[in-house]
């Protein structure tokens, strides 16, 4: 049985969320709270397996409530929001940065056209995240751009000699947004090649994720569109429910082909395309996340001579995907995000005149 605390100030929505969770025999609502303060009081005496957290709350908001929980008595948290407006999405991303594991859309009601799908998404997210072992997050200032200072922090063990990189492909799932931000924040605005990102995230959140990355990292981050040519120093995120790949002539391609490894967008689709298009001139980075999406395809990249990197266990929220690719012998380097950024900087520093995606 999975014990759930619901934090939601609207009684109508709160009751509906309770109704949704009661439809699943494995879920049990052990408490409801109408504010962040009430949630903290509840947690002083109870320990749920997972929390469903609203963002807009009276008193302290969902971000601050999440930050306090994760810095004192950490519990897996899924944030729930009704809006994709930038200001609210920014708060959602900040909550993910301080320790929330996932975000879902707030259901629009029992008679809504997507009621069943919305309910299923909430139940699935809560079940998956309840299995994650979270650790305490110490208080710190989130989303602080570090840029060149962090890149220059220390030497990097890199044998990128002769690598002549043309593109970076990054894949991430649970716990990925803060890791992706950490890497991008450590890169120079003059980074000489394009960066493509597949982040497993609930539908409707991708645009806000890209805007948040732009604001917090200082790099231009876009939701990818099919047919466009990726530019050096720009970051392209796979759109909602679409695979992202690089086509034969180097332009981006987005498709709704069947899910791979159970997901769409799939890290595996992106990695396979850059392996086939760029071979040894590609760099693949596999970050925190459940499952094994991208693990075998990073091995394909390694077999074709690409520079391949996996996030280390200590810095991962979920050491699933990186562990799988390490087992396959696919990762040439296993590093925390800031060291990954250093390695990327070193690997592309040799030849800034051959950036872009030209073969």
Short mmCIF file of C-alpha atoms in Angstrom, two decimals:
data_model
loop_
_atom_site.label_atom_id
_atom_site.label_comp_id
_atom_site.label_asym_id
_atom_site.label_seq_id
_atom_site.Cartn_x
_atom_site.Cartn_y
_atom_site.Cartn_z
CA UNK A 1 0.00 0.00 0.00
CA UNK A 2 1.33 3.45 -0.95
CA UNK A 3 0.52 6.12 1.63
CA UNK A 4 -0.10 9.56 0.14
CA UNK A 5 -0.33 13.08 1.55
CA UNK A 6 -2.27 15.55 -0.62
CA UNK A 7 -1.36 19.24 -0.24
CA UNK A 8 -4.00 21.34 -2.01
CA UNK A 9 -5.82 24.47 -0.86
CA UNK A 10 -8.95 24.03 -3.02
CA UNK A 11 -11.36 21.72 -1.23
CA UNK A 12 -13.08 20.81 -4.51
CA UNK A 13 -9.84 19.78 -6.17
CA UNK A 14 -8.61 18.12 -3.00
CA UNK A 15 -11.73 15.96 -2.81
CA UNK A 16 -11.38 15.07 -6.49
CA UNK A 17 -7.76 14.02 -5.99
CA UNK A 18 -8.82 11.83 -3.07
CA UNK A 19 -11.50 10.30 -5.30
CA UNK A 20 -8.94 9.58 -8.02
CA UNK A 21 -6.51 7.88 -5.67
CA UNK A 22 -9.27 5.77 -4.11
CA UNK A 23 -9.88 4.19 -7.51
CA UNK A 24 -6.53 2.42 -7.24
CA UNK A 25 -6.32 -0.43 -4.69
CA UNK A 26 -2.62 0.23 -4.08
CA UNK A 27 -3.10 3.88 -3.04
CA UNK A 28 -4.17 5.16 0.36
CA UNK A 29 -4.61 8.83 1.26
CA UNK A 30 -3.37 9.15 4.84
CA UNK A 31 -3.72 12.91 5.04
CA UNK A 32 -4.78 16.13 3.32
CA UNK A 33 -3.42 19.61 3.99
CA UNK A 34 -4.78 22.94 2.78
CA UNK A 35 -1.53 24.87 3.16
CA UNK A 36 2.21 24.43 3.28
CA UNK A 37 2.24 25.07 6.99
CA UNK A 38 -0.42 22.39 7.56
CA UNK A 39 1.65 19.95 5.49
CA UNK A 40 4.73 20.58 7.63
CA UNK A 41 2.69 20.05 10.80
CA UNK A 42 1.33 16.77 9.41
CA UNK A 43 4.83 15.55 8.56
CA UNK A 44 5.99 16.17 12.10
CA UNK A 45 3.89 13.18 13.16
CA UNK A 46 3.40 11.10 9.99
CA UNK A 47 5.58 9.72 7.22
CA UNK A 48 3.80 9.27 3.87
CA UNK A 49 5.44 7.35 1.05
CA UNK A 50 4.86 10.21 -1.39
CA UNK A 51 3.35 13.72 -1.43
CA UNK A 52 1.18 15.29 -4.14
CA UNK A 53 1.98 19.01 -3.83
CA UNK A 54 0.09 21.99 -5.22
CA UNK A 55 2.19 25.01 -6.20
CA UNK A 56 -0.20 27.87 -5.35
CA UNK A 57 -0.88 27.69 -1.62
CA UNK A 58 -1.85 30.25 1.01
CA UNK A 59 1.12 31.22 3.17
CA UNK A 60 4.27 29.50 1.98
CA UNK A 61 3.90 28.22 -1.58
CA UNK A 62 4.58 24.75 -2.96
CA UNK A 63 8.18 25.59 -3.80
CA UNK A 64 9.01 26.78 -0.29
CA UNK A 65 7.12 23.87 1.27
CA UNK A 66 9.06 21.44 -0.93
CA UNK A 67 12.36 23.12 -0.04
CA UNK A 68 11.66 22.87 3.69
CA UNK A 69 10.60 19.21 3.48
CA UNK A 70 13.61 18.20 1.42
CA UNK A 71 16.02 19.99 3.75
CA UNK A 72 14.59 18.45 6.93
CA UNK A 73 12.63 15.19 6.50
CA UNK A 74 12.82 14.30 2.80
CA UNK A 75 9.85 12.56 1.19
CA UNK A 76 9.27 11.90 -2.52
CA UNK A 77 7.23 14.83 -3.88
CA UNK A 78 5.22 15.13 -7.09
CA UNK A 79 4.19 18.72 -7.82
CA UNK A 80 0.78 19.35 -9.32
CA UNK A 81 -0.10 22.45 -11.31
CA UNK A 82 -3.05 23.70 -13.34
CA UNK A 83 -1.20 26.28 -15.37
CA UNK A 84 1.65 26.27 -17.87
CA UNK A 85 2.07 30.05 -17.55
CA UNK A 86 5.74 30.96 -17.30
CA UNK A 87 5.61 32.27 -13.72
CA UNK A 88 3.98 29.07 -12.45
CA UNK A 89 6.21 26.84 -14.55
CA UNK A 90 9.21 28.65 -13.16
CA UNK A 91 8.01 27.81 -9.65
CA UNK A 92 7.49 24.19 -10.66
CA UNK A 93 11.03 23.97 -12.02
CA UNK A 94 12.41 25.57 -8.90
CA UNK A 95 10.56 22.93 -6.88
CA UNK A 96 12.18 20.23 -9.03
CA UNK A 97 15.52 21.88 -8.43
CA UNK A 98 15.21 21.69 -4.66
CA UNK A 99 14.15 18.08 -4.63
CA UNK A 100 10.68 17.41 -6.06
CA UNK A 101 10.89 14.42 -8.36
CA UNK A 102 8.23 14.99 -11.00
CA UNK A 103 5.43 17.30 -12.12
CA UNK A 104 1.93 16.46 -13.29
CA UNK A 105 -1.01 18.44 -14.57
CA UNK A 106 -3.82 19.14 -12.16
CA UNK A 107 -6.96 17.26 -13.31
CA UNK A 108 -9.71 19.41 -14.82
CA UNK A 109 -12.62 17.41 -13.48
CA UNK A 110 -14.52 14.17 -13.71
CA UNK A 111 -16.33 15.21 -16.91
CA UNK A 112 -13.30 16.58 -18.71
CA UNK A 113 -12.34 15.02 -22.05
CA UNK A 114 -9.05 13.76 -20.67
CA UNK A 115 -10.24 12.78 -17.21
CA UNK A 116 -9.12 9.15 -17.43
CA UNK A 117 -5.71 10.03 -18.87
CA UNK A 118 -5.13 12.75 -16.28
CA UNK A 119 -6.07 10.40 -13.45
CA UNK A 120 -3.82 7.67 -14.81
CA UNK A 121 -0.90 10.10 -15.13
CA UNK A 122 -1.22 11.15 -11.49
CA UNK A 123 -1.46 7.59 -10.18
CA UNK A 124 1.46 6.44 -12.31
CA UNK A 125 3.67 9.32 -11.20
CA UNK A 126 2.88 8.76 -7.53
CA UNK A 127 3.55 5.03 -7.77
CA UNK A 128 6.87 5.49 -9.56
CA UNK A 129 8.10 8.29 -7.35
CA UNK A 130 7.12 6.53 -4.13
CA UNK A 131 9.88 4.01 -4.92
CA UNK A 132 12.60 6.65 -5.09
CA UNK A 133 14.90 6.91 -2.11
CA UNK A 134 15.30 10.64 -1.58
CA UNK A 135 18.05 12.30 0.42
CA UNK A 136 18.19 15.52 2.36
CA UNK A 137 18.83 18.64 0.30
CA UNK A 138 20.69 21.29 2.19
CA UNK A 139 19.49 24.86 1.85
CA UNK A 140 21.13 26.72 -0.99
CA UNK A 141 20.32 29.35 -3.54
CA UNK A 142 18.77 27.60 -6.52
CA UNK A 143 19.47 28.22 -10.17
CA UNK A 144 22.54 30.34 -9.61
CA UNK A 145 24.33 30.70 -12.94
CA UNK A 146 27.95 29.69 -12.47
CA UNK A 147 29.25 29.81 -16.04
CA UNK A 148 32.99 30.05 -16.51
CA UNK A 149 33.86 30.05 -12.81
CA UNK A 150 32.67 26.49 -12.41
CA UNK A 151 34.26 25.36 -15.66
CA UNK A 152 37.62 26.64 -14.52
CA UNK A 153 37.34 25.02 -11.09
CA UNK A 154 39.83 22.23 -11.71
CA UNK A 155 41.60 19.99 -14.18
CA UNK A 156 39.64 17.51 -16.26
CA UNK A 157 40.77 14.05 -17.20
CA UNK A 158 39.97 14.16 -20.87
CA UNK A 159 41.51 12.29 -23.74
CA UNK A 160 39.45 14.08 -26.33
CA UNK A 161 42.50 14.44 -28.51
CA UNK A 162 41.40 14.37 -32.13
CA UNK A 163 37.76 14.15 -31.17
CA UNK A 164 36.59 17.10 -33.29
CA UNK A 165 33.13 17.08 -31.71
CA UNK A 166 30.18 18.37 -33.72
CA UNK A 167 27.19 17.86 -31.43
CA UNK A 168 26.22 17.02 -27.83
CA UNK A 169 23.22 14.80 -27.04
CA UNK A 170 21.93 14.68 -23.46
CA UNK A 171 19.30 12.29 -22.07
CA UNK A 172 17.64 12.53 -18.66
CA UNK A 173 14.61 11.34 -16.73
CA UNK A 174 13.69 11.53 -13.01
CA UNK A 175 15.82 14.20 -11.33
CA UNK A 176 17.03 15.40 -14.71
CA UNK A 177 16.02 19.09 -14.80
CA UNK A 178 18.47 20.21 -12.07
CA UNK A 179 21.25 18.08 -13.59
CA UNK A 180 20.67 19.50 -17.07
CA UNK A 181 20.61 23.01 -15.63
CA UNK A 182 23.83 22.39 -13.72
CA UNK A 183 25.60 21.33 -16.90
CA UNK A 184 24.28 24.18 -19.04
CA UNK A 185 25.01 26.76 -16.34
CA UNK A 186 28.66 25.76 -16.40
CA UNK A 187 29.03 26.17 -20.16
CA UNK A 188 30.17 29.34 -21.83
CA UNK A 189 27.64 31.27 -23.96
CA UNK A 190 30.24 30.79 -26.71
CA UNK A 191 29.97 26.98 -26.57
CA UNK A 192 30.85 26.11 -30.16
CA UNK A 193 28.46 23.26 -31.03
CA UNK A 194 24.71 22.55 -30.61
CA UNK A 195 23.28 20.66 -27.66
CA UNK A 196 20.22 18.40 -28.01
CA UNK A 197 18.25 17.32 -24.92
CA UNK A 198 15.66 14.63 -24.31
CA UNK A 199 14.12 15.06 -20.86
CA UNK A 200 11.33 12.73 -19.77
CA UNK A 201 8.72 15.16 -18.44
CA UNK A 202 4.93 15.26 -18.35
CA UNK A 203 3.18 16.60 -21.44
CA UNK A 204 2.60 20.34 -21.23
CA UNK A 205 5.76 21.08 -19.26
CA UNK A 206 8.36 21.14 -22.02
CA UNK A 207 7.96 24.79 -23.05
CA UNK A 208 8.20 25.90 -19.42
CA UNK A 209 11.23 23.66 -18.94
CA UNK A 210 12.96 25.32 -21.92
CA UNK A 211 12.10 28.83 -20.70
CA UNK A 212 13.37 28.01 -17.22
CA UNK A 213 16.63 26.66 -18.62
CA UNK A 214 17.10 29.80 -20.69
CA UNK A 215 16.53 32.07 -17.71
CA UNK A 216 18.61 30.06 -15.27
CA UNK A 217 21.51 29.03 -17.52
CA UNK A 218 21.91 32.04 -19.78
CA UNK A 219 22.06 29.83 -22.88
CA UNK A 220 19.37 30.04 -25.60
CA UNK A 221 17.14 27.00 -25.12
CA UNK A 222 14.41 26.12 -27.61
CA UNK A 223 11.73 23.51 -28.00
CA UNK A 224 12.93 21.72 -31.14
CA UNK A 225 11.07 22.05 -34.44
CA UNK A 226 11.47 19.67 -37.34
CA UNK A 227 13.44 21.03 -40.28
CA UNK A 228 15.52 23.59 -38.41
CA UNK A 229 19.30 23.48 -38.42
CA UNK A 230 20.74 23.47 -34.89
CA UNK A 231 23.07 26.36 -34.17
CA UNK A 232 26.29 26.37 -32.16
CA UNK A 233 25.76 27.37 -28.55
CA UNK A 234 22.01 26.74 -28.73
CA UNK A 235 20.11 24.05 -26.84
CA UNK A 236 17.16 22.14 -28.36
CA UNK A 237 14.72 20.18 -26.19
CA UNK A 238 12.54 17.38 -27.57
CA UNK A 239 8.89 18.57 -27.78
CA UNK A 240 6.00 17.02 -25.90
CA UNK A 241 5.24 13.46 -26.99
CA UNK A 242 7.66 13.61 -29.94
CA UNK A 243 10.94 11.87 -30.57
CA UNK A 244 13.85 14.13 -31.47
CA UNK A 245 16.52 12.97 -33.88
CA UNK A 246 19.06 14.40 -36.30
CA UNK A 247 18.22 13.75 -39.93
CA UNK A 248 20.63 12.86 -42.71
CA UNK A 249 21.57 16.43 -43.67
CA UNK A 250 21.98 17.55 -40.06
CA UNK A 251 18.59 19.19 -39.59
CA UNK A 252 16.38 18.34 -36.63
CA UNK A 253 13.52 15.91 -37.06
CA UNK A 254 10.60 15.42 -34.67
CA UNK A 255 8.27 12.45 -35.04
CA UNK A 256 5.46 10.65 -33.28
CA UNK A 257 6.81 7.21 -34.13
CA UNK A 258 6.07 4.43 -31.67
CA UNK A 259 7.60 4.81 -28.19
CA UNK A 260 11.03 3.29 -27.69
CA UNK A 261 11.96 1.79 -24.32
CA UNK A 262 8.36 2.59 -23.32
CA UNK A 263 8.71 6.35 -23.69
CA UNK A 264 8.26 9.19 -26.20
CA UNK A 265 10.41 11.19 -26.50
CA UNK A 266 13.08 8.57 -26.13
CA UNK A 267 16.72 9.18 -25.31
CA UNK A 268 17.50 6.08 -27.32
CA UNK A 269 16.05 7.56 -30.51
CA UNK A 270 18.19 10.68 -30.15
CA UNK A 271 21.38 8.78 -29.31
CA UNK A 272 20.93 6.37 -32.20
CA UNK A 273 20.44 9.20 -34.68
CA UNK A 274 23.56 11.10 -33.61
CA UNK A 275 25.55 7.85 -33.61
CA UNK A 276 24.48 7.18 -37.19
CA UNK A 277 24.88 10.78 -38.37
CA UNK A 278 28.06 11.86 -36.54
CA UNK A 279 29.83 8.70 -35.36
CA UNK A 280 32.98 9.64 -33.46
CA UNK A 281 32.17 13.36 -33.72
CA UNK A 282 29.25 13.05 -31.27
CA UNK A 283 29.20 13.39 -27.50
CA UNK A 284 26.55 11.49 -25.54
CA UNK A 285 25.59 12.22 -21.93
CA UNK A 286 23.19 9.98 -19.97
CA UNK A 287 21.90 11.48 -16.73
CA UNK A 288 19.77 10.42 -13.77
CA UNK A 289 16.56 8.50 -14.33
CA UNK A 290 14.58 5.30 -13.95
CA UNK A 291 14.72 2.45 -16.42
CA UNK A 292 17.22 1.93 -19.22
CA UNK A 293 16.21 4.40 -21.94
CA UNK A 294 19.36 5.39 -23.83
CA UNK A 295 21.65 2.82 -22.19
CA UNK A 296 22.10 0.54 -25.21
CA UNK A 297 22.15 3.45 -27.63
CA UNK A 298 24.97 5.13 -25.68
CA UNK A 299 26.86 1.86 -26.17
CA UNK A 300 26.20 2.23 -29.91
CA UNK A 301 27.66 5.74 -29.76
CA UNK A 302 30.71 4.44 -27.88
CA UNK A 303 31.21 1.64 -30.41
CA UNK A 304 31.30 4.28 -33.16
CA UNK A 305 33.95 6.27 -31.36
CA UNK A 306 31.84 8.95 -29.68
CA UNK A 307 32.76 10.51 -26.36
CA UNK A 308 30.30 8.97 -23.90
CA UNK A 309 29.55 10.10 -20.35
CA UNK A 310 27.26 8.84 -17.57
CA UNK A 311 26.26 10.73 -14.43
CA UNK A 312 27.80 9.28 -11.27
CA UNK A 313 25.71 7.53 -8.62
CA UNK A 314 26.36 10.05 -5.85
CA UNK A 315 24.85 12.95 -7.78
CA UNK A 316 21.93 11.01 -9.31
CA UNK A 317 18.41 11.18 -7.89
CA UNK A 318 17.83 7.76 -9.49
CA UNK A 319 20.88 5.77 -10.58
CA UNK A 320 18.93 3.72 -13.11
CA UNK A 321 19.76 4.72 -16.67
CA UNK A 322 23.41 5.59 -15.92
CA UNK A 323 23.89 2.30 -14.06
CA UNK A 324 22.50 0.32 -17.00
CA UNK A 325 24.83 1.97 -19.49
CA UNK A 326 27.83 1.55 -17.17
CA UNK A 327 27.03 -2.18 -16.95
CA UNK A 328 27.22 -2.31 -20.74
CA UNK A 329 30.63 -0.68 -20.71
CA UNK A 330 29.25 2.26 -22.70
CA UNK A 331 30.45 5.18 -20.57
CA UNK A 332 34.01 6.37 -21.03
CA UNK A 333 33.54 8.80 -18.18
CA UNK A 334 31.35 8.68 -15.04
CA UNK A 335 31.07 12.15 -13.53
CA UNK A 336 28.83 14.56 -11.59
CA UNK A 337 27.12 17.29 -13.63
CA UNK A 338 29.65 20.08 -13.03
CA UNK A 339 32.51 17.77 -14.06
CA UNK A 340 30.53 16.76 -17.14
CA UNK A 341 30.38 20.43 -18.07
CA UNK A 342 34.14 20.73 -17.61
CA UNK A 343 34.71 17.71 -19.83
CA UNK A 344 32.40 19.08 -22.52
CA UNK A 345 34.24 22.39 -22.44
CA UNK A 346 37.60 20.68 -22.75
CA UNK A 347 36.45 18.33 -25.50
CA UNK A 348 35.16 21.11 -27.75
CA UNK A 349 37.85 23.69 -26.92
CA UNK A 350 40.36 22.22 -29.34
CA UNK A 351 38.54 23.21 -32.46
CA UNK A 352 36.04 26.03 -32.37
CA UNK A 353 36.24 26.58 -36.09
CA UNK A 354 34.38 23.38 -36.96
CA UNK A 355 31.27 23.81 -34.86
CA UNK A 356 27.73 23.23 -36.00
CA UNK A 357 26.34 20.05 -37.35
CA UNK A 358 28.14 19.88 -40.63
CA UNK A 359 29.62 16.46 -41.20
#
